[in-house]
Amino acid sequence: VRAEPVRAVSLSLQKRLAASILKCGQRKVWIDPNEVSEVSIANSRQTIKKQIENGNIVRKQAVVHSRARVTLRNEAKRKGRHTGHGKRRGTANARLPFKVIWMRRMRVLRRMLKKYRDAKKIDKHIYHELYLLAKGNQFKNKRVMMERIHSMKAEKNREKNLVDQAEAKKSRALAKRNRKDEKKAMENE
């Protein structure tokens, strides 16, 4: 006598109900193969919940999609690895736009100018002149601008000294003339 082949029981209803209860897709529902006969009897939500409590129906864990390799690679990239000519797809301008570089430089220079003006290291006239020079691409970094500030301040001081000296010279000459006039007046009397 030939043995009857064991027909697999269809558990699609149970799977669908379990997926609905567990709030996941049907592919994430696992039914214990040893308890198929018991699970196949369950045909309502309530009985399926009972099977879930018993552990005959379990929600599978999400498949891990690890970012460990990406993290490692990004760390290496931060050190400058994997960034040679062969790895580049965009133009230099696409990778780091010239405009962004310009904006960064302008902000740095303008911040420095503002700080110097607020600290009374430069007056508003020098500030304005340097602001326009910065906008006109005269300074490639803070050091160059600082040198210009020092030279401008030195020039201003030199001019001030010259003016003061001229004033002093004038006042001395005037005093001398006054004394001369007084002496003449005394002699005439």
mmCIF file of C-alpha atoms in Angstrom:
data_model
loop_
_atom_site.group_PDB
_atom_site.id
_atom_site.type_symbol
_atom_site.label_atom_id
_atom_site.label_comp_id
_atom_site.label_asym_id
_atom_site.label_seq_id
_atom_site.Cartn_x
_atom_site.Cartn_y
_atom_site.Cartn_z
ATOM 1 C CA VAL A 1 0.000 0.000 0.000
ATOM 2 C CA ARG A 2 1.389 3.363 -1.068
ATOM 3 C CA ALA A 3 1.557 6.084 1.639
ATOM 4 C CA GLU A 4 -0.529 9.174 1.046
ATOM 5 C CA PRO A 5 1.652 12.210 0.318
ATOM 6 C CA VAL A 6 1.415 14.841 3.081
ATOM 7 C CA ARG A 7 -0.301 17.890 1.660
ATOM 8 C CA ALA A 8 1.020 21.236 2.906
ATOM 9 C CA VAL A 9 -1.672 23.160 4.752
ATOM 10 C CA SER A 10 -2.352 26.617 3.352
ATOM 11 C CA LEU A 11 -1.737 29.220 6.036
ATOM 12 C CA SER A 12 -2.280 32.305 3.885
ATOM 13 C CA LEU A 13 -5.305 33.417 5.935
ATOM 14 C CA GLN A 14 -3.397 33.057 9.191
ATOM 15 C CA LYS A 15 -0.413 34.845 7.723
ATOM 16 C CA ARG A 16 -2.570 37.759 6.523
ATOM 17 C CA LEU A 17 -4.340 38.128 9.843
ATOM 18 C CA ALA A 18 -1.089 37.854 11.789
ATOM 19 C CA ALA A 19 0.535 40.518 9.571
ATOM 20 C CA SER A 20 -2.403 42.822 10.237
ATOM 21 C CA ILE A 21 -2.226 42.242 14.006
ATOM 22 C CA LEU A 22 1.576 42.539 14.191
ATOM 23 C CA LYS A 23 1.538 45.629 11.923
ATOM 24 C CA CYS A 24 4.102 44.263 9.491
ATOM 25 C CA GLY A 25 4.238 42.655 6.061
ATOM 26 C CA GLN A 26 3.376 39.019 5.491
ATOM 27 C CA ARG A 27 6.996 38.223 4.701
ATOM 28 C CA LYS A 28 7.891 39.175 8.266
ATOM 29 C CA VAL A 29 5.449 36.683 9.813
ATOM 30 C CA TRP A 30 7.044 33.399 10.999
ATOM 31 C CA ILE A 31 4.867 30.431 11.831
ATOM 32 C CA ASP A 32 6.374 27.608 13.857
ATOM 33 C CA PRO A 33 6.605 24.616 11.476
ATOM 34 C CA ASN A 34 6.121 22.208 14.388
ATOM 35 C CA GLU A 35 2.799 23.806 15.338
ATOM 36 C CA VAL A 36 1.254 24.024 11.850
ATOM 37 C CA SER A 37 -1.781 21.925 12.757
ATOM 38 C CA GLU A 38 -2.552 24.133 15.765
ATOM 39 C CA VAL A 39 -2.086 27.368 13.810
ATOM 40 C CA SER A 40 -4.212 26.135 10.894
ATOM 41 C CA ILE A 41 -7.222 25.818 13.203
ATOM 42 C CA ALA A 42 -6.942 29.503 14.183
ATOM 43 C CA ASN A 43 -9.110 31.400 11.736
ATOM 44 C CA SER A 44 -10.042 34.575 13.573
ATOM 45 C CA ARG A 45 -8.099 37.553 14.900
ATOM 46 C CA GLN A 46 -8.721 36.496 18.464
ATOM 47 C CA THR A 47 -7.340 32.990 17.970
ATOM 48 C CA ILE A 48 -4.375 34.344 15.989
ATOM 49 C CA LYS A 49 -3.611 36.687 18.915
ATOM 50 C CA LYS A 50 -3.638 33.675 21.186
ATOM 51 C CA GLN A 51 -1.143 31.920 18.873
ATOM 52 C CA ILE A 52 1.080 35.049 18.967
ATOM 53 C CA GLU A 53 0.992 34.998 22.769
ATOM 54 C CA ASN A 54 1.947 31.307 22.755
ATOM 55 C CA GLY A 55 4.893 32.082 20.470
ATOM 56 C CA ASN A 56 3.666 29.939 17.582
ATOM 57 C CA ILE A 57 3.498 33.048 15.394
ATOM 58 C CA VAL A 58 6.385 35.524 15.647
ATOM 59 C CA ARG A 59 7.290 38.745 13.903
ATOM 60 C CA LYS A 60 10.691 38.416 12.263
ATOM 61 C CA GLN A 61 13.289 41.102 12.952
ATOM 62 C CA ALA A 62 14.102 43.656 10.301
ATOM 63 C CA VAL A 63 17.060 42.726 8.139
ATOM 64 C CA VAL A 64 20.122 44.669 9.232
ATOM 65 C CA HIS A 65 21.506 47.088 6.662
ATOM 66 C CA SER A 66 24.755 48.003 8.318
ATOM 67 C CA ARG A 67 26.407 51.395 7.790
ATOM 68 C CA ALA A 68 29.638 50.331 9.501
ATOM 69 C CA ARG A 69 31.600 50.152 6.248
ATOM 70 C CA VAL A 70 30.259 53.537 5.153
ATOM 71 C CA THR A 71 31.267 55.082 8.480
ATOM 72 C CA LEU A 72 34.768 53.648 8.187
ATOM 73 C CA ARG A 73 35.132 54.905 4.632
ATOM 74 C CA ASN A 74 33.922 58.367 5.562
ATOM 75 C CA GLU A 75 36.453 58.506 8.387
ATOM 76 C CA ALA A 76 39.190 57.588 5.927
ATOM 77 C CA LYS A 77 37.904 60.235 3.493
ATOM 78 C CA ARG A 78 38.121 62.802 6.279
ATOM 79 C CA LYS A 79 41.821 61.962 6.449
ATOM 80 C CA GLY A 80 42.094 62.480 2.686
ATOM 81 C CA ARG A 81 42.018 58.868 1.468
ATOM 82 C CA HIS A 82 39.995 57.800 -1.589
ATOM 83 C CA THR A 83 39.862 61.344 -2.971
ATOM 84 C CA GLY A 84 42.445 61.191 -5.770
ATOM 85 C CA HIS A 85 41.827 62.032 -9.430
ATOM 86 C CA GLY A 86 40.335 58.635 -10.137
ATOM 87 C CA LYS A 87 37.613 59.031 -7.523
ATOM 88 C CA ARG A 88 36.406 62.448 -8.661
ATOM 89 C CA ARG A 89 33.280 62.693 -10.798
ATOM 90 C CA GLY A 90 32.429 66.407 -10.595
ATOM 91 C CA THR A 91 34.457 69.466 -11.548
ATOM 92 C CA ALA A 92 36.387 71.296 -8.866
ATOM 93 C CA ASN A 93 33.642 73.928 -8.893
ATOM 94 C CA ALA A 94 30.955 71.284 -8.423
ATOM 95 C CA ARG A 95 32.791 69.675 -5.504
ATOM 96 C CA LEU A 96 33.456 72.960 -3.659
ATOM 97 C CA PRO A 97 31.932 75.972 -5.460
ATOM 98 C CA PHE A 98 34.102 79.053 -5.940
ATOM 99 C CA LYS A 99 31.179 81.100 -4.681
ATOM 100 C CA VAL A 100 31.166 79.239 -1.366
ATOM 101 C CA ILE A 101 34.910 79.871 -0.966
ATOM 102 C CA TRP A 102 34.336 83.565 -1.784
ATOM 103 C CA MET A 103 31.464 83.813 0.709
ATOM 104 C CA ARG A 104 33.542 82.233 3.462
ATOM 105 C CA ARG A 105 36.438 84.602 2.811
ATOM 106 C CA MET A 106 34.206 87.689 2.710
ATOM 107 C CA ARG A 107 32.520 86.719 5.957
ATOM 108 C CA VAL A 108 35.865 86.174 7.669
ATOM 109 C CA LEU A 109 37.248 89.532 6.486
ATOM 110 C CA ARG A 110 34.080 91.482 7.260
ATOM 111 C CA ARG A 111 33.841 89.895 10.712
ATOM 112 C CA MET A 112 37.432 90.962 11.365
ATOM 113 C CA LEU A 113 36.776 94.521 10.173
ATOM 114 C CA LYS A 114 33.701 94.776 12.395
ATOM 115 C CA LYS A 115 35.659 93.482 15.397
ATOM 116 C CA TYR A 116 38.446 96.009 14.804
ATOM 117 C CA ARG A 117 35.975 98.884 14.413
ATOM 118 C CA ASP A 118 34.075 97.922 17.580
ATOM 119 C CA ALA A 119 37.378 97.669 19.483
ATOM 120 C CA LYS A 120 38.275 101.196 18.227
ATOM 121 C CA LYS A 121 41.391 99.849 16.520
ATOM 122 C CA ILE A 122 40.254 101.490 13.279
ATOM 123 C CA ASP A 123 37.945 104.445 12.684
ATOM 124 C CA LYS A 124 34.887 104.369 10.449
ATOM 125 C CA HIS A 125 36.760 105.895 7.485
ATOM 126 C CA ILE A 126 39.469 103.223 7.430
ATOM 127 C CA TYR A 127 36.725 100.624 7.993
ATOM 128 C CA HIS A 128 34.794 101.787 4.949
ATOM 129 C CA GLU A 129 37.867 101.966 2.751
ATOM 130 C CA LEU A 130 38.983 98.455 3.763
ATOM 131 C CA TYR A 131 35.436 97.101 3.366
ATOM 132 C CA LEU A 132 35.373 98.219 -0.257
ATOM 133 C CA LEU A 133 38.890 96.892 -0.867
ATOM 134 C CA ALA A 134 37.851 93.517 0.531
ATOM 135 C CA LYS A 135 34.840 93.493 -1.763
ATOM 136 C CA GLY A 136 37.179 94.279 -4.646
ATOM 137 C CA ASN A 137 39.227 91.122 -3.972
ATOM 138 C CA GLN A 138 42.293 92.931 -2.623
ATOM 139 C CA PHE A 139 42.887 90.630 0.361
ATOM 140 C CA LYS A 140 43.265 86.885 0.040
ATOM 141 C CA ASN A 141 43.254 86.316 3.808
ATOM 142 C CA LYS A 142 43.202 87.978 7.230
ATOM 143 C CA ARG A 143 46.991 88.302 7.448
ATOM 144 C CA VAL A 144 47.175 90.435 4.291
ATOM 145 C CA MET A 145 44.356 92.636 5.549
ATOM 146 C CA MET A 146 46.024 93.036 8.925
ATOM 147 C CA GLU A 147 49.242 94.163 7.244
ATOM 148 C CA ARG A 148 47.257 96.756 5.276
ATOM 149 C CA ILE A 149 45.574 97.967 8.478
ATOM 150 C CA HIS A 150 48.969 98.393 10.183
ATOM 151 C CA SER A 151 50.409 100.253 7.201
ATOM 152 C CA MET A 152 47.323 102.516 6.978
ATOM 153 C CA LYS A 153 47.464 103.288 10.687
ATOM 154 C CA ALA A 154 51.198 104.025 10.448
ATOM 155 C CA GLU A 155 50.566 106.322 7.461
ATOM 156 C CA LYS A 156 47.799 108.111 9.352
ATOM 157 C CA ASN A 157 50.022 108.566 12.394
ATOM 158 C CA ARG A 158 52.849 109.880 10.206
ATOM 159 C CA GLU A 159 50.534 112.408 8.570
ATOM 160 C CA LYS A 160 49.195 113.439 11.991
ATOM 161 C CA ASN A 161 52.741 113.917 13.289
ATOM 162 C CA LEU A 162 53.653 116.002 10.251
ATOM 163 C CA VAL A 163 50.562 118.176 10.727
ATOM 164 C CA ASP A 164 51.345 118.567 14.433
ATOM 165 C CA GLN A 165 54.947 119.470 13.644
ATOM 166 C CA ALA A 166 53.815 122.012 11.071
ATOM 167 C CA GLU A 167 51.361 123.480 13.605
ATOM 168 C CA ALA A 168 54.096 123.662 16.260
ATOM 169 C CA LYS A 169 56.462 125.271 13.772
ATOM 170 C CA LYS A 170 53.811 127.799 12.805
ATOM 171 C CA SER A 171 53.004 128.638 16.401
ATOM 172 C CA ARG A 172 56.721 129.032 17.211
ATOM 173 C CA ALA A 173 57.214 131.308 14.214
ATOM 174 C CA LEU A 174 54.154 133.324 15.248
ATOM 175 C CA ALA A 175 55.441 133.648 18.798
ATOM 176 C CA LYS A 176 58.850 134.700 17.479
ATOM 177 C CA ARG A 177 57.250 137.312 15.237
ATOM 178 C CA ASN A 178 55.147 138.612 18.114
ATOM 179 C CA ARG A 179 58.234 138.924 20.301
ATOM 180 C CA LYS A 180 60.056 140.735 17.478
ATOM 181 C CA ASP A 181 57.141 143.119 17.034
ATOM 182 C CA GLU A 182 57.008 143.799 20.775
ATOM 183 C CA LYS A 183 60.776 144.432 20.818
ATOM 184 C CA LYS A 184 60.477 146.851 17.894
ATOM 185 C CA ALA A 185 57.609 148.651 19.590
ATOM 186 C CA MET A 186 59.703 148.952 22.758
ATOM 187 C CA GLU A 187 62.640 150.331 20.813
ATOM 188 C CA ASN A 188 60.427 152.873 19.024
ATOM 189 C CA GLU A 189 59.101 154.247 22.323
#
